Tab-separated table of C-alpha atoms in Angstrom:
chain	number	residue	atom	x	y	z
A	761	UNK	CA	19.377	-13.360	22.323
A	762	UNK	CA	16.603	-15.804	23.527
A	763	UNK	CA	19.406	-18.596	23.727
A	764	UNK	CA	21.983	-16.362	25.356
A	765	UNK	CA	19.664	-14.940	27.920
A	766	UNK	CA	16.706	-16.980	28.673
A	767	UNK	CA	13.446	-14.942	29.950
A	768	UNK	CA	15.876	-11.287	29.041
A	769	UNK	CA	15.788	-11.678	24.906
A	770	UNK	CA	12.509	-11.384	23.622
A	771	UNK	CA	12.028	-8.232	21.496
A	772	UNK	CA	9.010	-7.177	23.129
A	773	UNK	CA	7.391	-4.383	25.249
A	774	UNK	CA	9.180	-5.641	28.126
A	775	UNK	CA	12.449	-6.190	26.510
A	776	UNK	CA	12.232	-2.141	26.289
A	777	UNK	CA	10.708	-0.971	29.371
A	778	UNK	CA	14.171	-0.843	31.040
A	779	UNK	CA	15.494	1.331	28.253
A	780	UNK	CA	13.738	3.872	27.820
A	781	UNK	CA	15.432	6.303	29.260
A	782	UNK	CA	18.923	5.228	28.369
A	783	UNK	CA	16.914	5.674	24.222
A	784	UNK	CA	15.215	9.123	25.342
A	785	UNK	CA	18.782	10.580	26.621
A	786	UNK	CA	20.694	9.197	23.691
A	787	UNK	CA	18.177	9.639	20.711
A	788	UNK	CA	17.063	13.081	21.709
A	789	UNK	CA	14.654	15.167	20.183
A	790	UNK	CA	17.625	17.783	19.967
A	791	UNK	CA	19.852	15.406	17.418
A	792	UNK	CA	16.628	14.164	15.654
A	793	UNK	CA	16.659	18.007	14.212
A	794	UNK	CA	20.213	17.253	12.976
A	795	UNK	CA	19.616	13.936	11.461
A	796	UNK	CA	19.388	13.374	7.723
A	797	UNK	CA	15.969	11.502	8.079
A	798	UNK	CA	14.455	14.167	9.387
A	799	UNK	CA	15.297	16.573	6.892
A	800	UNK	CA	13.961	13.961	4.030
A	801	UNK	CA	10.759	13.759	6.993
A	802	UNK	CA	10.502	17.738	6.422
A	803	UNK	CA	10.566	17.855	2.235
A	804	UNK	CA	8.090	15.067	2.056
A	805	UNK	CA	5.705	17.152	4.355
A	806	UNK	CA	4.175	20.637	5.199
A	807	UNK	CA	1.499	22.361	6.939
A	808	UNK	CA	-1.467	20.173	6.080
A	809	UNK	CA	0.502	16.721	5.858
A	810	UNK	CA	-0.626	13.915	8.720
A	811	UNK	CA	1.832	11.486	10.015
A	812	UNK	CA	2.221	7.836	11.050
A	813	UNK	CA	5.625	7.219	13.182
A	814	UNK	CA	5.279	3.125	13.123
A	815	UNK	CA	7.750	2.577	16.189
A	816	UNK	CA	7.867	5.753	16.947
A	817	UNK	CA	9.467	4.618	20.777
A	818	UNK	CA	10.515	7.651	22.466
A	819	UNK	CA	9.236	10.563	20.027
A	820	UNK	CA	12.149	11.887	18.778
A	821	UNK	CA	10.742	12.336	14.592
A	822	UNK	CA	7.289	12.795	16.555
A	823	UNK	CA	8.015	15.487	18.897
A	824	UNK	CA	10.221	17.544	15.664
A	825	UNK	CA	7.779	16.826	13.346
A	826	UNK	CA	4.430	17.697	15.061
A	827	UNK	CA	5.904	21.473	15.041
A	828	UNK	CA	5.414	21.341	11.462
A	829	UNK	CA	2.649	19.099	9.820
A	830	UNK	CA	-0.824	18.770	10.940
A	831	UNK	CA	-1.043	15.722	12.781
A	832	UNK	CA	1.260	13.152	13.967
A	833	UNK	CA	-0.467	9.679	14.989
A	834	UNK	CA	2.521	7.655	16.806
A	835	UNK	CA	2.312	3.823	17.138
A	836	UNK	CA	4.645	1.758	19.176
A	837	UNK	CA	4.224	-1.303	21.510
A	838	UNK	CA	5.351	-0.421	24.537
A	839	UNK	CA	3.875	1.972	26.755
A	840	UNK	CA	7.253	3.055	29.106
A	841	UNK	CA	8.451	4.731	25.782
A	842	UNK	CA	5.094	6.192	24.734
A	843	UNK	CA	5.496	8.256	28.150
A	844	UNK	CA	8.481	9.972	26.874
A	845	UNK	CA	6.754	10.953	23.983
A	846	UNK	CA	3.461	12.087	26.097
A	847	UNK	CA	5.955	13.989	28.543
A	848	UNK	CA	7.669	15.761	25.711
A	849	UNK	CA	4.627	16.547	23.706
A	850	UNK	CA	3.149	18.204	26.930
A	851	UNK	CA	6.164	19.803	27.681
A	852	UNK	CA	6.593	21.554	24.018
A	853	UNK	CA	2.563	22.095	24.580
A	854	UNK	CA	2.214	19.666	21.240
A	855	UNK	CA	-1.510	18.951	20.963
A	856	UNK	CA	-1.331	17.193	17.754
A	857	UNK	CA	0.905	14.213	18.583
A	858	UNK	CA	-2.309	10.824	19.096
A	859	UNK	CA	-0.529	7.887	20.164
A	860	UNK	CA	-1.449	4.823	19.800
A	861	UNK	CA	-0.443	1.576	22.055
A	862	UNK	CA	-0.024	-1.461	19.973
A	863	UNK	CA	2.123	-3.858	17.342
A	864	UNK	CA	2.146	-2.898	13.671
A	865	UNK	CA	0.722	-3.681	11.821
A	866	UNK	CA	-2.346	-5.302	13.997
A	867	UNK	CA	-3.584	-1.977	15.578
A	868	UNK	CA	-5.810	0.018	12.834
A	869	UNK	CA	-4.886	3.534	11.684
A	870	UNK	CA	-6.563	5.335	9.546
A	871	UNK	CA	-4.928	6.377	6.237
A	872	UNK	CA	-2.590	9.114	6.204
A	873	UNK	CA	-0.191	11.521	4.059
A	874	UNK	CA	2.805	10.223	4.997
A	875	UNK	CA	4.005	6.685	6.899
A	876	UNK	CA	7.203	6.172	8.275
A	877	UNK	CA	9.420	3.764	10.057
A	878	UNK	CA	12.884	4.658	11.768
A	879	UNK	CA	15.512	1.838	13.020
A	880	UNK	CA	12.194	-1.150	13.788
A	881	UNK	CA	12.049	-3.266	10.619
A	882	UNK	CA	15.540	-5.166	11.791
A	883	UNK	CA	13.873	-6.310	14.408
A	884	UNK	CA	10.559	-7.148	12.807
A	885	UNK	CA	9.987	-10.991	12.196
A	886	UNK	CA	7.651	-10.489	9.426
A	887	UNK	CA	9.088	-8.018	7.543
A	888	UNK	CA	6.613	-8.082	4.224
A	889	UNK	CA	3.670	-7.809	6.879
A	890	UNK	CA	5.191	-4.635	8.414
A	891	UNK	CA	5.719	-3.051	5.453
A	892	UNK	CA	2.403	-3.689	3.881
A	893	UNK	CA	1.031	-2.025	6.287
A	894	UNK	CA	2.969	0.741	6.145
A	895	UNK	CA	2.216	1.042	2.307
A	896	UNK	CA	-1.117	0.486	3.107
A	897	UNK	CA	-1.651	3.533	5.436
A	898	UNK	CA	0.514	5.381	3.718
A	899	UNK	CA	-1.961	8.114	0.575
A	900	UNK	CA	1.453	9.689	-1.308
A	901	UNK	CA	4.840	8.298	0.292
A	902	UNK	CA	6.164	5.736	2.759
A	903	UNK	CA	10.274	5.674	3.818
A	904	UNK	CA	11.399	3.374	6.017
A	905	UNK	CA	15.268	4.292	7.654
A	906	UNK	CA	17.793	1.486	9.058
A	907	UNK	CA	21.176	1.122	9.196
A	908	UNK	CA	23.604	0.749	5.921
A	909	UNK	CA	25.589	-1.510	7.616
A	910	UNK	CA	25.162	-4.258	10.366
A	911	UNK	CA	26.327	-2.434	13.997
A	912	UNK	CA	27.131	-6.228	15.367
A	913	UNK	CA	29.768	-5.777	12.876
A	914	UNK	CA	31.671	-2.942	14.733
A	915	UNK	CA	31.630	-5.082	17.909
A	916	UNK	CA	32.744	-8.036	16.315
A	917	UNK	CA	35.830	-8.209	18.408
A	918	UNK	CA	34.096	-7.948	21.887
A	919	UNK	CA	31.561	-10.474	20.405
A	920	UNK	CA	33.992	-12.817	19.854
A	921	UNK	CA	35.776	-12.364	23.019
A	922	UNK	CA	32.765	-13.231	25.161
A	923	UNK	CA	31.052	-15.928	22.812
A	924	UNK	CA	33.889	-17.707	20.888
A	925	UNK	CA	33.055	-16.772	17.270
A	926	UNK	CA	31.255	-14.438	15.036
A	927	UNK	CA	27.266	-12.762	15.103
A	928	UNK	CA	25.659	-13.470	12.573
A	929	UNK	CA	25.042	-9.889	10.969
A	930	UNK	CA	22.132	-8.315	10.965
A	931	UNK	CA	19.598	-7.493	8.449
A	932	UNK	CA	20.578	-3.853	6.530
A	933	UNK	CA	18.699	-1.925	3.664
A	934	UNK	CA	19.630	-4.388	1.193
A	935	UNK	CA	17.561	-6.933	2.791
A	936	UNK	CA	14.508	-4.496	2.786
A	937	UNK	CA	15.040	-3.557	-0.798
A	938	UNK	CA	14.951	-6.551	-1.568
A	939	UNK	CA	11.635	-7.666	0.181
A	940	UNK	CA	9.910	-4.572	-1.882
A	941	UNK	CA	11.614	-5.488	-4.417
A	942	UNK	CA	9.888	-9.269	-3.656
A	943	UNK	CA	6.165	-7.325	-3.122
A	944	UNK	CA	6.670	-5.076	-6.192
A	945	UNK	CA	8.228	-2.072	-5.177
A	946	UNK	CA	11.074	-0.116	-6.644
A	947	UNK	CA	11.888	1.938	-4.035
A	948	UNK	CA	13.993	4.474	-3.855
A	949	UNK	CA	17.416	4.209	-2.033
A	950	UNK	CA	19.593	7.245	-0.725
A	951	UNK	CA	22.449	6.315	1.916
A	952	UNK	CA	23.362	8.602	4.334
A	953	UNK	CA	25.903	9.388	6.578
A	954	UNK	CA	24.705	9.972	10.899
A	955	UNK	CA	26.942	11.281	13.542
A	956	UNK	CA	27.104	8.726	16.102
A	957	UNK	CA	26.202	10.026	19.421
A	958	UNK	CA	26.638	7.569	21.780
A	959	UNK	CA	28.332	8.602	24.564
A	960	UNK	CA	29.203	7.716	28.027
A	961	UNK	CA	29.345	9.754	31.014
A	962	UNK	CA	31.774	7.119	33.127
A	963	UNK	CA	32.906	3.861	32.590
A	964	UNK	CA	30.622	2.560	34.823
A	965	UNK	CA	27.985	3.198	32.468
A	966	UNK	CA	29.413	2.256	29.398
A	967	UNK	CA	30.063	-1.704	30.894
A	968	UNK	CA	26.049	-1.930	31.700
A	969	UNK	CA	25.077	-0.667	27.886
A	970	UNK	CA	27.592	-3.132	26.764
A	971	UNK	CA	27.172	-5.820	28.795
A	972	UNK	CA	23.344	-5.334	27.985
A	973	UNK	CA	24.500	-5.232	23.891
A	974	UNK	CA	26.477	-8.171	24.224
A	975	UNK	CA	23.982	-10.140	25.719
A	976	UNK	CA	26.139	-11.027	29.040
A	977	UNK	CA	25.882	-12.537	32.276
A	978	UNK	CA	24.858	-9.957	35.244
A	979	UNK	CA	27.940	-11.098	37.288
A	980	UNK	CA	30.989	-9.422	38.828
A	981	UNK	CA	33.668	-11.318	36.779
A	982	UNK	CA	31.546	-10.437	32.992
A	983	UNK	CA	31.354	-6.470	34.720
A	984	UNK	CA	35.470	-7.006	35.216
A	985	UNK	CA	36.498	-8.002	32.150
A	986	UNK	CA	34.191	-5.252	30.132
A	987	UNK	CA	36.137	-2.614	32.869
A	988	UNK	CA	39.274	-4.317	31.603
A	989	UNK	CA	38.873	-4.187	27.710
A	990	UNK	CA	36.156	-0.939	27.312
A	991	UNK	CA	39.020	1.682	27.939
A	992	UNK	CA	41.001	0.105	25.029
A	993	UNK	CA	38.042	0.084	22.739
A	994	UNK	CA	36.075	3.439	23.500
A	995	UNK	CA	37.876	6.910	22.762
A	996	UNK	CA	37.442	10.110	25.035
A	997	UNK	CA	35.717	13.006	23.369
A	998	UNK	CA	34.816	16.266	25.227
A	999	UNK	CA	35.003	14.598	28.363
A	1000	UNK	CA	33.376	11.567	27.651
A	1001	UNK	CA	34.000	7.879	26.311
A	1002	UNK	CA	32.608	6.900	23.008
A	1003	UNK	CA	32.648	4.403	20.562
A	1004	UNK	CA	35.215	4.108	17.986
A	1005	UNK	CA	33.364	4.841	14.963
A	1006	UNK	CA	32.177	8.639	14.736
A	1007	UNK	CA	30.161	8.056	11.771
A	1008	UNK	CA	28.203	5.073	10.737
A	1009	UNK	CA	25.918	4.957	7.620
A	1010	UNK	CA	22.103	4.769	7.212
A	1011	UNK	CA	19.539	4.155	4.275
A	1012	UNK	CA	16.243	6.052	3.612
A	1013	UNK	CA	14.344	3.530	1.813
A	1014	UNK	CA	11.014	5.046	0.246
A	1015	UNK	CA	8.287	4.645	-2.001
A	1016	UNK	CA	4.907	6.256	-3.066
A	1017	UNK	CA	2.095	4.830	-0.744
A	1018	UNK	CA	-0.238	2.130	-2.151
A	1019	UNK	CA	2.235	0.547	-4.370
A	1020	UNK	CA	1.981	-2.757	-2.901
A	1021	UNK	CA	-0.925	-4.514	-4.520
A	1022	UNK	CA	-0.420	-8.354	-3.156
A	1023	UNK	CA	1.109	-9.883	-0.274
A	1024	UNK	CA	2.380	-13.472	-0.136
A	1025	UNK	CA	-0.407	-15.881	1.143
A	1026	UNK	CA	1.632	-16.443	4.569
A	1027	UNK	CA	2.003	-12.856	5.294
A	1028	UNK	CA	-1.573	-11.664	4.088
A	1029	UNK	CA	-3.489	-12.081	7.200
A	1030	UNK	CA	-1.401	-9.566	8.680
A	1031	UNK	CA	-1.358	-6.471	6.454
C-alpha cells in the first residue's frame, strides 16, 4: 500500500482517522449482537468476567459486551475511533468500558479474565509479539477472530484491472494457527460463517470505499472507470448496492490464557 500510495499506506493511527465513521456505520454495535464472535464472547464470560478488546477501534464487542461482564478495558491506537466508543458508551450510560490509547502490545494492562482480538492481527507486523501479549494478559482464555479466507481474493478481478496482475493474499487463520502452533499453542479452531453487511447507499459512495480498497489514484478518470465497472460487480439489495458475496467465512481462534511460555529472541522484547 506504501508503494501504491506514498504518504496514504501506512497502517497507522492516521491511516484510520478518516474511517472511522465509514467502520462505526458499517460495523455497528447492532450487527455485533448478531455476529458469531460475539456469541462465543458471551459463553466465555458472565457477570464477574473483565475484558481486554486489543483493537477494539470503534466499540462494537465493547459497547455489547460491557452490558454483560464486569469490566471492559478497550485498547486501540488511534484516538478518532476511541471517540466512537466513548460516544456510544455514554450514550448506552456504560460506565464500565476504560479505554486505553496505545499499540499492543507496548501499552501495559493489567491481567484480566478474558483477552480478545477481532479482525487486527492481519495487519499486525509482529504477529508472535501481539499475541504474546494477548496470552499474557489473558488469566483463563484468549480468542483471536479474522477472516477464513483472504477478502483481496474476492476483488481479484478489480485488482487486476487497475494494477496488471494479482495481490498477493493476505494472511488468514491458518497463518495464526500456525504461529501458536510455532509458540506452543494448540489452539482451538471453529470457522464460522458472517453475513456480510456492506452496503452502499449510492454509487457515489461505493467508488470512494473502493477506490480507497484498491489503493487508487484520487483522480477523475480512476473515479470514471470504478462508476463504469461497480454497477456490474455490486448487486442491489433492499434498495441498496452490495457486494457480491453475501456470506464470507471467519475463524475464532482460541486458547486458555498463559499458555505461551517462550517467545522467539527477536520478538521477546515486545511481549
Amino acid at each position: 500500500m506504501e508503494r501504491l500510495a506514498p504518504g496514504r499506506g501506512v497502517i497507522g493511527p492516521r491511516f484510520w482517522d478518516g474511517r472511522a465513521q465509514r467502520y462505526a456505520e458499517r460495523l455497528s454495535v447492532e450487527a455485533a449482537a448478531k455476529d458469531p464472535f460475539y456469541r462465543r464472547l458471551c459463553r466465555a464470560t458472565g457477570a464477574r468476567t473483565t475484558v481486554a478488546d486489543v483493537g477494539a477501534g470503534t466499540g462494537r464487542f465493547s459497547i455489547n459486551l460491557a452490558a454483560r461482564v464486569a469490566e471492559v478495558i478497550a485498547v486501540d491506537p488511534t484516538e478518532v475511533m476511541l471517540d466512537h466508543l466513548r460516544q456510544e458508551a455514554a450514550r448506552r450510560q456504560l460506565t464500565n468500558i476504560r479505554v486505553v490509547t496505545g499499540a499492543w502490545p507496548d501499552v501495559e494492562v493489567e491481567p484480566v479474565d478474558v483477552a480478545f482480538s477481532s479482525y487486527v492481527l492481519p495487519l499486525i507486523e509482529d504477529a508472535p509479539a501481539f499475541l504474546a501479549g494477548l496470552d499474557r494478559v489473558a488469566r483463563r482464555r484468549a480468542l483471536v477472530y479474522l477472516g477464513a479466507f483472504s477478502s483481496d481474493a474476492a476483488a481479484d478481478p478489480l485488482w487486476r484491472h487497475f494494477h496488471g496482475g494479482p495481490r498477493m493474499p493476505g494472511p488468514s487463520y491458518l497463518d495464526a494457527a500456525d504461529v501458536l502452533a510455532e509458540l506452543g499453542v494448540e489452539a482451538d479452531v471453529e470457522v464460522v460463517e458472517v453475513v456480510n453487511r456492506t452496503r452502499y447507499a449510492t454509487l457515489a459512495d461505493a467508488v470512494e470505499d473502493y477506490r480507497d480498497y484498491l489503493v487508487l489514484a484520487d483522480q477523475p478518470d480512476v473515479r470514471r472507470e470504478l462508476e463504469r465497472l461497480l454497477p456490474s460487480w455490486l448487486v442491489r439489495r433492499r434498495g441498496t448496492l452490495a457486494p457480491p458475496l453475501r456470506y464470507v467465512p471467519a475463524a475464532v481462534i482460541s486458547w486458555p490464557g498463559g499458555s505461551i511460555t517462550s517467545v522467539p529472541p527477536d520478538h521477546a522484547s515486545h511481549a
